[in-house]
mmCIF file of C-alpha atoms in Angstrom:
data_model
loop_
_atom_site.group_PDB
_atom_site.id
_atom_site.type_symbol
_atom_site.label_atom_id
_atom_site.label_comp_id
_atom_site.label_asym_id
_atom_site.label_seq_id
_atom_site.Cartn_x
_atom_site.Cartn_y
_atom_site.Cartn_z
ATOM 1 C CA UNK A 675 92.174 170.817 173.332
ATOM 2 C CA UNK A 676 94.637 173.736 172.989
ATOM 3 C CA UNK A 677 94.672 175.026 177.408
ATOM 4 C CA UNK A 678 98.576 176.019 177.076
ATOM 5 C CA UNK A 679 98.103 180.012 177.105
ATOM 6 C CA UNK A 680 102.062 179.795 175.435
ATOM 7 C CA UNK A 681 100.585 177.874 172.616
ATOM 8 C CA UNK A 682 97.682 181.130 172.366
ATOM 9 C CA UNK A 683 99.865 183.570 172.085
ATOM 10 C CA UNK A 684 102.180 181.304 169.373
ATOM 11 C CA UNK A 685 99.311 181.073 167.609
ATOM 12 C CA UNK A 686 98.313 184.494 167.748
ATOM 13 C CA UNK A 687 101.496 185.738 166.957
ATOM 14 C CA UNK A 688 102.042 183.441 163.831
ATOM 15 C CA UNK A 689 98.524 183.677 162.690
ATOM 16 C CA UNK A 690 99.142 187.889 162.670
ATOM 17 C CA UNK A 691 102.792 188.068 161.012
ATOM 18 C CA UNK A 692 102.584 185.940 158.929
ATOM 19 C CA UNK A 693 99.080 186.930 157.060
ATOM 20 C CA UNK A 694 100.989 189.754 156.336
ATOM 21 C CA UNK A 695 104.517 189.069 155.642
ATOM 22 C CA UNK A 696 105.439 186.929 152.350
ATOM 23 C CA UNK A 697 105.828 183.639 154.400
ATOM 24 C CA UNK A 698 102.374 181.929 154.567
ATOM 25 C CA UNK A 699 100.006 182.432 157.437
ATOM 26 C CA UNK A 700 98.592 178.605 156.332
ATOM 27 C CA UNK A 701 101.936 176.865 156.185
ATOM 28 C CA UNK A 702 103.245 178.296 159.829
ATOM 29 C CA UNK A 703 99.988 177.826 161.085
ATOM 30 C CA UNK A 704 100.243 174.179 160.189
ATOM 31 C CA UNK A 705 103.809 173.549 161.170
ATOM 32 C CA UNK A 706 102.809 175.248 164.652
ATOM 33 C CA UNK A 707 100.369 173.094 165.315
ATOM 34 C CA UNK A 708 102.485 169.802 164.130
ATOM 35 C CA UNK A 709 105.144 170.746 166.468
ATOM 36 C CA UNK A 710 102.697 171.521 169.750
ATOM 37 C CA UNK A 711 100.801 168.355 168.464
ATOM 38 C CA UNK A 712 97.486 170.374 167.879
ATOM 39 C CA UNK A 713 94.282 168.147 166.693
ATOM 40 C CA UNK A 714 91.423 169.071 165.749
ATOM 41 C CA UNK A 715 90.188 172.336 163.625
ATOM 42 C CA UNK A 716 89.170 174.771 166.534
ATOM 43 C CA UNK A 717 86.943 177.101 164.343
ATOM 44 C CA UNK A 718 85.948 179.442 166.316
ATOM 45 C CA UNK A 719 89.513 180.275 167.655
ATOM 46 C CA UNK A 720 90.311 180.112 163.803
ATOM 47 C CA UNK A 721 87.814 182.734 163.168
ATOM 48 C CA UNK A 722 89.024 184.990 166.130
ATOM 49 C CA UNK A 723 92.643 185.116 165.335
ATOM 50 C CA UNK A 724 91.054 185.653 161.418
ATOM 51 C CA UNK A 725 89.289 188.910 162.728
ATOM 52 C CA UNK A 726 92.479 190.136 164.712
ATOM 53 C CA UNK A 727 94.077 190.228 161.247
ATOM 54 C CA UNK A 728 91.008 191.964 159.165
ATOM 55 C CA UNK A 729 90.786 195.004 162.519
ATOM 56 C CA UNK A 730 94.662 195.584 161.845
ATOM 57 C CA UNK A 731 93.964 195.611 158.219
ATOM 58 C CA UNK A 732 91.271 197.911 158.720
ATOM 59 C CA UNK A 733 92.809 199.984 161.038
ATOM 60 C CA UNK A 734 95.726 200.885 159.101
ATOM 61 C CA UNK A 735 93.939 201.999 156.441
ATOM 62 C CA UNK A 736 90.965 203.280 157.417
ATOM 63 C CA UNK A 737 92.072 206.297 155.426
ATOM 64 C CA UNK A 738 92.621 204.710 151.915
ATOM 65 C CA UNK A 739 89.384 202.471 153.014
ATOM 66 C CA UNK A 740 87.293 205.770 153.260
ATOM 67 C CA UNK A 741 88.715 206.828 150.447
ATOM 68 C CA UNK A 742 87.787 204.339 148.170
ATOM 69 C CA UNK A 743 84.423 204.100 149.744
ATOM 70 C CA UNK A 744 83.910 207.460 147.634
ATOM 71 C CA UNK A 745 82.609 207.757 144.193
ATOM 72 C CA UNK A 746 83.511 207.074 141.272
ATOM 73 C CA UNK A 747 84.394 203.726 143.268
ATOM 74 C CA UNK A 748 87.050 202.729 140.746
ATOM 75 C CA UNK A 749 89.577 200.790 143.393
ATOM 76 C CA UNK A 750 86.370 199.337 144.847
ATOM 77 C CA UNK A 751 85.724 197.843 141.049
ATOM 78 C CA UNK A 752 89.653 196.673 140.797
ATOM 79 C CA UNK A 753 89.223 194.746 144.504
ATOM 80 C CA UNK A 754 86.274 192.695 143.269
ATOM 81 C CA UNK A 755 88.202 191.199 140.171
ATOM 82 C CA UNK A 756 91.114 190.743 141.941
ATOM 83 C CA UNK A 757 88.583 188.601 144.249
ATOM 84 C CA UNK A 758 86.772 186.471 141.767
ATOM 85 C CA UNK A 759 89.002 184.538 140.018
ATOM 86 C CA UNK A 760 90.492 183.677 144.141
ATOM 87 C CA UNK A 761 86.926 182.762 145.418
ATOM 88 C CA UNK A 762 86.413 180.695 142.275
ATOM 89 C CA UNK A 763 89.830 178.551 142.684
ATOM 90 C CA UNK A 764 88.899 178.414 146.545
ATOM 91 C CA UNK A 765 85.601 176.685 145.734
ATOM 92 C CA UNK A 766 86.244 174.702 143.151
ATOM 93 C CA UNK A 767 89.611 173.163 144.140
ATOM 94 C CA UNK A 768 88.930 172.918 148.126
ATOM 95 C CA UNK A 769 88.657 169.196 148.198
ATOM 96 C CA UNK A 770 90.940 168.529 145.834
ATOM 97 C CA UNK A 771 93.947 170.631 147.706
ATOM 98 C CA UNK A 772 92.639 169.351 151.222
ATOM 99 C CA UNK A 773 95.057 166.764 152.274
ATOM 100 C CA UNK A 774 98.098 169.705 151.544
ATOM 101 C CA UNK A 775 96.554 170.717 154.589
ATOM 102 C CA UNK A 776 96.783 167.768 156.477
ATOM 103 C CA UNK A 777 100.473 167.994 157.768
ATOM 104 C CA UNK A 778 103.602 169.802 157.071
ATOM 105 C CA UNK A 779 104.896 166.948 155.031
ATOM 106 C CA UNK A 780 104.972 169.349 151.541
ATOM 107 C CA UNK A 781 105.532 172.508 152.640
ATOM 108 C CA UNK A 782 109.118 172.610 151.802
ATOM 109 C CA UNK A 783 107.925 172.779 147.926
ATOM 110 C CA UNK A 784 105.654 175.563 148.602
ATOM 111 C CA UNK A 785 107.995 177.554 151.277
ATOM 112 C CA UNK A 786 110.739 177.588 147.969
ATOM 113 C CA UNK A 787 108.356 178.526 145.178
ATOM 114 C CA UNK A 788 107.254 181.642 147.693
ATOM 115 C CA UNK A 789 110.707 182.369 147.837
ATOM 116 C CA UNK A 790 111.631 181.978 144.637
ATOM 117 C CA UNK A 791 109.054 184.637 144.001
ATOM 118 C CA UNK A 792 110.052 187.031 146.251
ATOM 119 C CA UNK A 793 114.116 186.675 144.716
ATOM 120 C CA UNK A 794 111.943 187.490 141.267
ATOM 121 C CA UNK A 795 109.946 190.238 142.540
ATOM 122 C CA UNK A 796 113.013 192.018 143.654
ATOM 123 C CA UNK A 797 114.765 191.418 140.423
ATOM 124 C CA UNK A 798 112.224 192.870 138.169
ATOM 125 C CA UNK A 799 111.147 195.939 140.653
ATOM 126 C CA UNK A 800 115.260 196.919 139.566
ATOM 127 C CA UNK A 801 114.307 196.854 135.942
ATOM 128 C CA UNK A 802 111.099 199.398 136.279
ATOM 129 C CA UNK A 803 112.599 202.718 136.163
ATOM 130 C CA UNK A 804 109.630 204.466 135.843
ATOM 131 C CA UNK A 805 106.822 201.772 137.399
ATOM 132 C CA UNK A 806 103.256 202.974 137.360
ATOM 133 C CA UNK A 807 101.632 204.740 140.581
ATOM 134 C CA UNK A 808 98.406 203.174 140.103
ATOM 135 C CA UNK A 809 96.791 199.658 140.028
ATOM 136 C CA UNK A 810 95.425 199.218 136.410
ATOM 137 C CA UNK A 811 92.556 196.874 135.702
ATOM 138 C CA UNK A 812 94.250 194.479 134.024
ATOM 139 C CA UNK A 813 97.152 194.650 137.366
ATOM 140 C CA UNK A 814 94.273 193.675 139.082
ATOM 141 C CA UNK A 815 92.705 191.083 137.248
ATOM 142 C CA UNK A 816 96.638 189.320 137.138
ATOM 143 C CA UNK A 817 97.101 189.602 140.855
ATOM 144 C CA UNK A 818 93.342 187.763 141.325
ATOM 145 C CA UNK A 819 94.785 184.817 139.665
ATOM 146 C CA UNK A 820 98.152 184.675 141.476
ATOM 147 C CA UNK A 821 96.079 185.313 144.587
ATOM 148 C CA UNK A 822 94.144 182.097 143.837
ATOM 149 C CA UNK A 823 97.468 180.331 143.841
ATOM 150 C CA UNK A 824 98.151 181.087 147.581
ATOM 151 C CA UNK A 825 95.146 178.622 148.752
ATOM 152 C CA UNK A 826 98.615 176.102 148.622
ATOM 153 C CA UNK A 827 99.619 176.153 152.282
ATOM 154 C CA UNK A 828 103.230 177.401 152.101
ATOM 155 C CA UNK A 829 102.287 180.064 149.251
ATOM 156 C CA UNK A 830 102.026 183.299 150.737
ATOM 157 C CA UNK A 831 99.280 185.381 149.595
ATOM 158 C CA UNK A 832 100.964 188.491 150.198
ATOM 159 C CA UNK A 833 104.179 187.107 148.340
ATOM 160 C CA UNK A 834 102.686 186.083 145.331
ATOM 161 C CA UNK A 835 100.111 189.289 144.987
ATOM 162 C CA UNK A 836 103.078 191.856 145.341
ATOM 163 C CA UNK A 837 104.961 189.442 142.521
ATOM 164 C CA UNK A 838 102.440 189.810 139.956
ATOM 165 C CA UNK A 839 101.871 193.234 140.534
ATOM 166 C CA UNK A 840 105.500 194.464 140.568
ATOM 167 C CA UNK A 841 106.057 192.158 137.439
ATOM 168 C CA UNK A 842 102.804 193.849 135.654
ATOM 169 C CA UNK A 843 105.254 197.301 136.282
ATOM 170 C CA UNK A 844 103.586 199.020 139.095
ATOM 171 C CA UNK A 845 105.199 200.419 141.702
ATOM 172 C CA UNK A 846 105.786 198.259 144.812
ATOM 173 C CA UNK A 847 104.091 200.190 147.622
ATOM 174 C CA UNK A 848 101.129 200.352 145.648
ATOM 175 C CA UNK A 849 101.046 196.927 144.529
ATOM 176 C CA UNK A 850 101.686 195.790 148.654
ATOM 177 C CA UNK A 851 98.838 198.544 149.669
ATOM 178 C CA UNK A 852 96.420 196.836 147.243
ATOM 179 C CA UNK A 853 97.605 193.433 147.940
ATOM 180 C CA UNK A 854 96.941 194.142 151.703
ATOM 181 C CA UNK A 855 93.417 195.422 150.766
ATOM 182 C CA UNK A 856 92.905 192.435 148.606
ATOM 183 C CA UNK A 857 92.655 190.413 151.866
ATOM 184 C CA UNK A 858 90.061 192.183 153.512
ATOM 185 C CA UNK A 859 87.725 190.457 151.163
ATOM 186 C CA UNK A 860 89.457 187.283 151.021
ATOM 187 C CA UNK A 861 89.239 186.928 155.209
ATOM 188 C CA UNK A 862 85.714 187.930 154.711
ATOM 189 C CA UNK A 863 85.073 185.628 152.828
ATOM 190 C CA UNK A 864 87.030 182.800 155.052
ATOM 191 C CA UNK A 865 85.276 183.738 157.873
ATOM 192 C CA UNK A 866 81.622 183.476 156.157
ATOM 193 C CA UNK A 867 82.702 179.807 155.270
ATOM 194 C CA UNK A 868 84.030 178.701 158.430
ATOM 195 C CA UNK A 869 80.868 179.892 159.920
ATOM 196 C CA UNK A 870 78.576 178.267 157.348
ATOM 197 C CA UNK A 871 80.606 175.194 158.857
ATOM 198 C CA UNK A 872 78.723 175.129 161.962
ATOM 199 C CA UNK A 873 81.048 176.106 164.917
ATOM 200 C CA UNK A 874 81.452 174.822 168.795
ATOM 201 C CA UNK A 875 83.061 176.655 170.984
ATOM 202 C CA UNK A 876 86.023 174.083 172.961
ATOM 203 C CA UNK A 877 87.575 176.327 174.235
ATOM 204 C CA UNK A 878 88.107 179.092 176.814
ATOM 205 C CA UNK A 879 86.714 182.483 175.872
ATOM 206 C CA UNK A 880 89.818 184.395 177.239
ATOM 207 C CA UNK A 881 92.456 182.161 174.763
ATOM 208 C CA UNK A 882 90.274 183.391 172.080
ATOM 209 C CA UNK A 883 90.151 186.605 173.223
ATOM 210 C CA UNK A 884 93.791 186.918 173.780
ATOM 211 C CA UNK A 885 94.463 184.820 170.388
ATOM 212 C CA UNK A 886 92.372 187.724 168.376
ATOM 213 C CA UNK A 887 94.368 190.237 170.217
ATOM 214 C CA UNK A 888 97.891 189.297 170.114
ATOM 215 C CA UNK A 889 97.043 188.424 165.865
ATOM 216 C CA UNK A 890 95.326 191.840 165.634
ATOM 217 C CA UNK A 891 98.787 193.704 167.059
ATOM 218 C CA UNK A 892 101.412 191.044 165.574
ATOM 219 C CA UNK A 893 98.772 191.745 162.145
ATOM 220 C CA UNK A 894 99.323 195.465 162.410
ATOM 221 C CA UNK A 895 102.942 195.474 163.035
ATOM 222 C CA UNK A 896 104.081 193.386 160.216
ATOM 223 C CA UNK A 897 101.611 196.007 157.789
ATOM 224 C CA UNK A 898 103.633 198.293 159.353
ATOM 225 C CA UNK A 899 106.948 196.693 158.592
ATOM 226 C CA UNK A 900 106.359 195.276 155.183
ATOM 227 C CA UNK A 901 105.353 198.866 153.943
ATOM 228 C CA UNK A 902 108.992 200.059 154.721
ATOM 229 C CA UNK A 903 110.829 197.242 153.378
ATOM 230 C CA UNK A 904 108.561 196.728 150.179
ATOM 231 C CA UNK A 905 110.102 200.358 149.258
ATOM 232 C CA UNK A 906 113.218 199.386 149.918
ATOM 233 C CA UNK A 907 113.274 195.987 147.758
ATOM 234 C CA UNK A 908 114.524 193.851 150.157
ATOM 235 C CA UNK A 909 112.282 191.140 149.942
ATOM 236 C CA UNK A 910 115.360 188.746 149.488
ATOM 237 C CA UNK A 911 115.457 188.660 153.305
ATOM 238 C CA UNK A 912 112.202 186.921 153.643
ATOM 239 C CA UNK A 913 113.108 184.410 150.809
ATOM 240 C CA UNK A 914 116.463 183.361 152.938
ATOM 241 C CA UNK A 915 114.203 182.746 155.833
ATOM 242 C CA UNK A 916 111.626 180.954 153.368
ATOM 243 C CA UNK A 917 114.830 178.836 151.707
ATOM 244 C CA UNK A 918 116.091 177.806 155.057
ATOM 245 C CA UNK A 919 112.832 176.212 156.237
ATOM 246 C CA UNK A 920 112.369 174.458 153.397
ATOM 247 C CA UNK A 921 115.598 172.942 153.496
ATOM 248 C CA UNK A 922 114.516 172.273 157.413
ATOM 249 C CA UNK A 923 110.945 170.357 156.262
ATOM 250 C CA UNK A 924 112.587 168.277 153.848
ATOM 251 C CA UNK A 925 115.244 167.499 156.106
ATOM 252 C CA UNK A 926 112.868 166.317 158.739
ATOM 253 C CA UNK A 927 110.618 164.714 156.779
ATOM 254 C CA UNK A 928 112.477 163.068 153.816
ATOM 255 C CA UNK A 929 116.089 162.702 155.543
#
């Protein structure tokens, strides 16, 4: 049982960067838990630090969420095929991609094909001159698939989206504004599933209270952050970071 408030807020803070940043909520989340020794799934402090993430989603923008709310309801059309063909690879392939989840044993594979995509995604957003301002259908459709790819812990969903998009020739804060909306059905969704699971509560309502809001402010500063460095095209940061922990997993693990 997780009763270290330090291990909350790690959590917490993890769970909320990461979702957002292109390093892989699921893979930190797991090697957190490895290195406190965490057992055990914990759903319903899984779902809280899952809505912390959706309110900062949310939150930031409300505006562009109104917005789209509005007729002719054409982004609203684009976010439902970019979430099929994910819900569809979630479903079908949850069993067979369950032990990845089991310990951070892999990761280092996953961590370096993230960042490999992130070196790739800054190399072709140099070759669009003149990108597109607007998500196209078939933009959509592409970053759906890739977005079914991130159910690999390690993958980051965020990462991989913003890839396809910028390699489909859209322009990059677009592509990470509708890759950041992509996941408010995709969290949805999560949370629907986990509760369908049956949930006890072992734990103490304040960590999960304080777990929901340190993800939900950690969420809605790296939005923040990765809004200003998308534009800039340095996602080549992230993919040292990604590079050096894989090196560090397969060091531990394989060394």
């Amino acid at each position: 049982m997780i009763v270290n408030i330090l291990v909350v807020l790690v959590l917490g803070l993890v769970q909320g960067l990461a979702e957002f940043l292109p390093i892989s909520s699921s893979g930190h989340l797991i090697l957190v838990r490895a290195l406190f020794g965490i057992q055990g799934d914990y759903l319903l402090f899984d779902i809280a630090l899952h809505m912390g993430t959706l309110f900062a989603v949310c939150l930031f923008f409300c505006k562009d969420l109104l917005q789209i709310c509005k007729p002719p309801f054409g982004t609203v059309g684009k976010l439902v095929l970019a979430t099929i063909p994910a819900v569809l690879v979630g479903v079908l392939s949850k069993n067979f991609f369950a032990p990845l989840f089991a310990g951070p044993k892999y990761l280092w594979i996953f961590f370096l094909l993230t960042a490999c995509l992130l070196v790739l995604t800054d190399w072709i957003a140099k070759k669009h001159t003149t990108p597109r301002l607007q998500v196209s259908t078939k933009d959509a459709i592409c970053m759906g698939l890739v977005q079914g790819l991130a159910i690999l812990p390690g993958v980051s969903r965020s990462g991989s989206t913003i890839a396809a998009g910028v390699a489909m020739g859209t322009e990059r804060s677009t592509v990470a504004k509708f890759s950041f909306l992509m996941s408010i059905p995709i969290i949805v969704g999560s949370l629907v599933l986990q509760l369908a699971e049956g949930v006890t509560n072992e734990m103490d309502w304040s960590y999960i209270f304080l777990g929901a809001l340190v993800s939900f402010g950690s969420g809605y500063l790296a939005i923040k952050a990765m809004m200003r460095v998308i534009q800039k095209a340095k996602l080549w940061y992230f993919a040292i970071y990604l590079l050096v922990l894989s090196i560090a997993v397969f060091f531990v693990y394989f060394v």
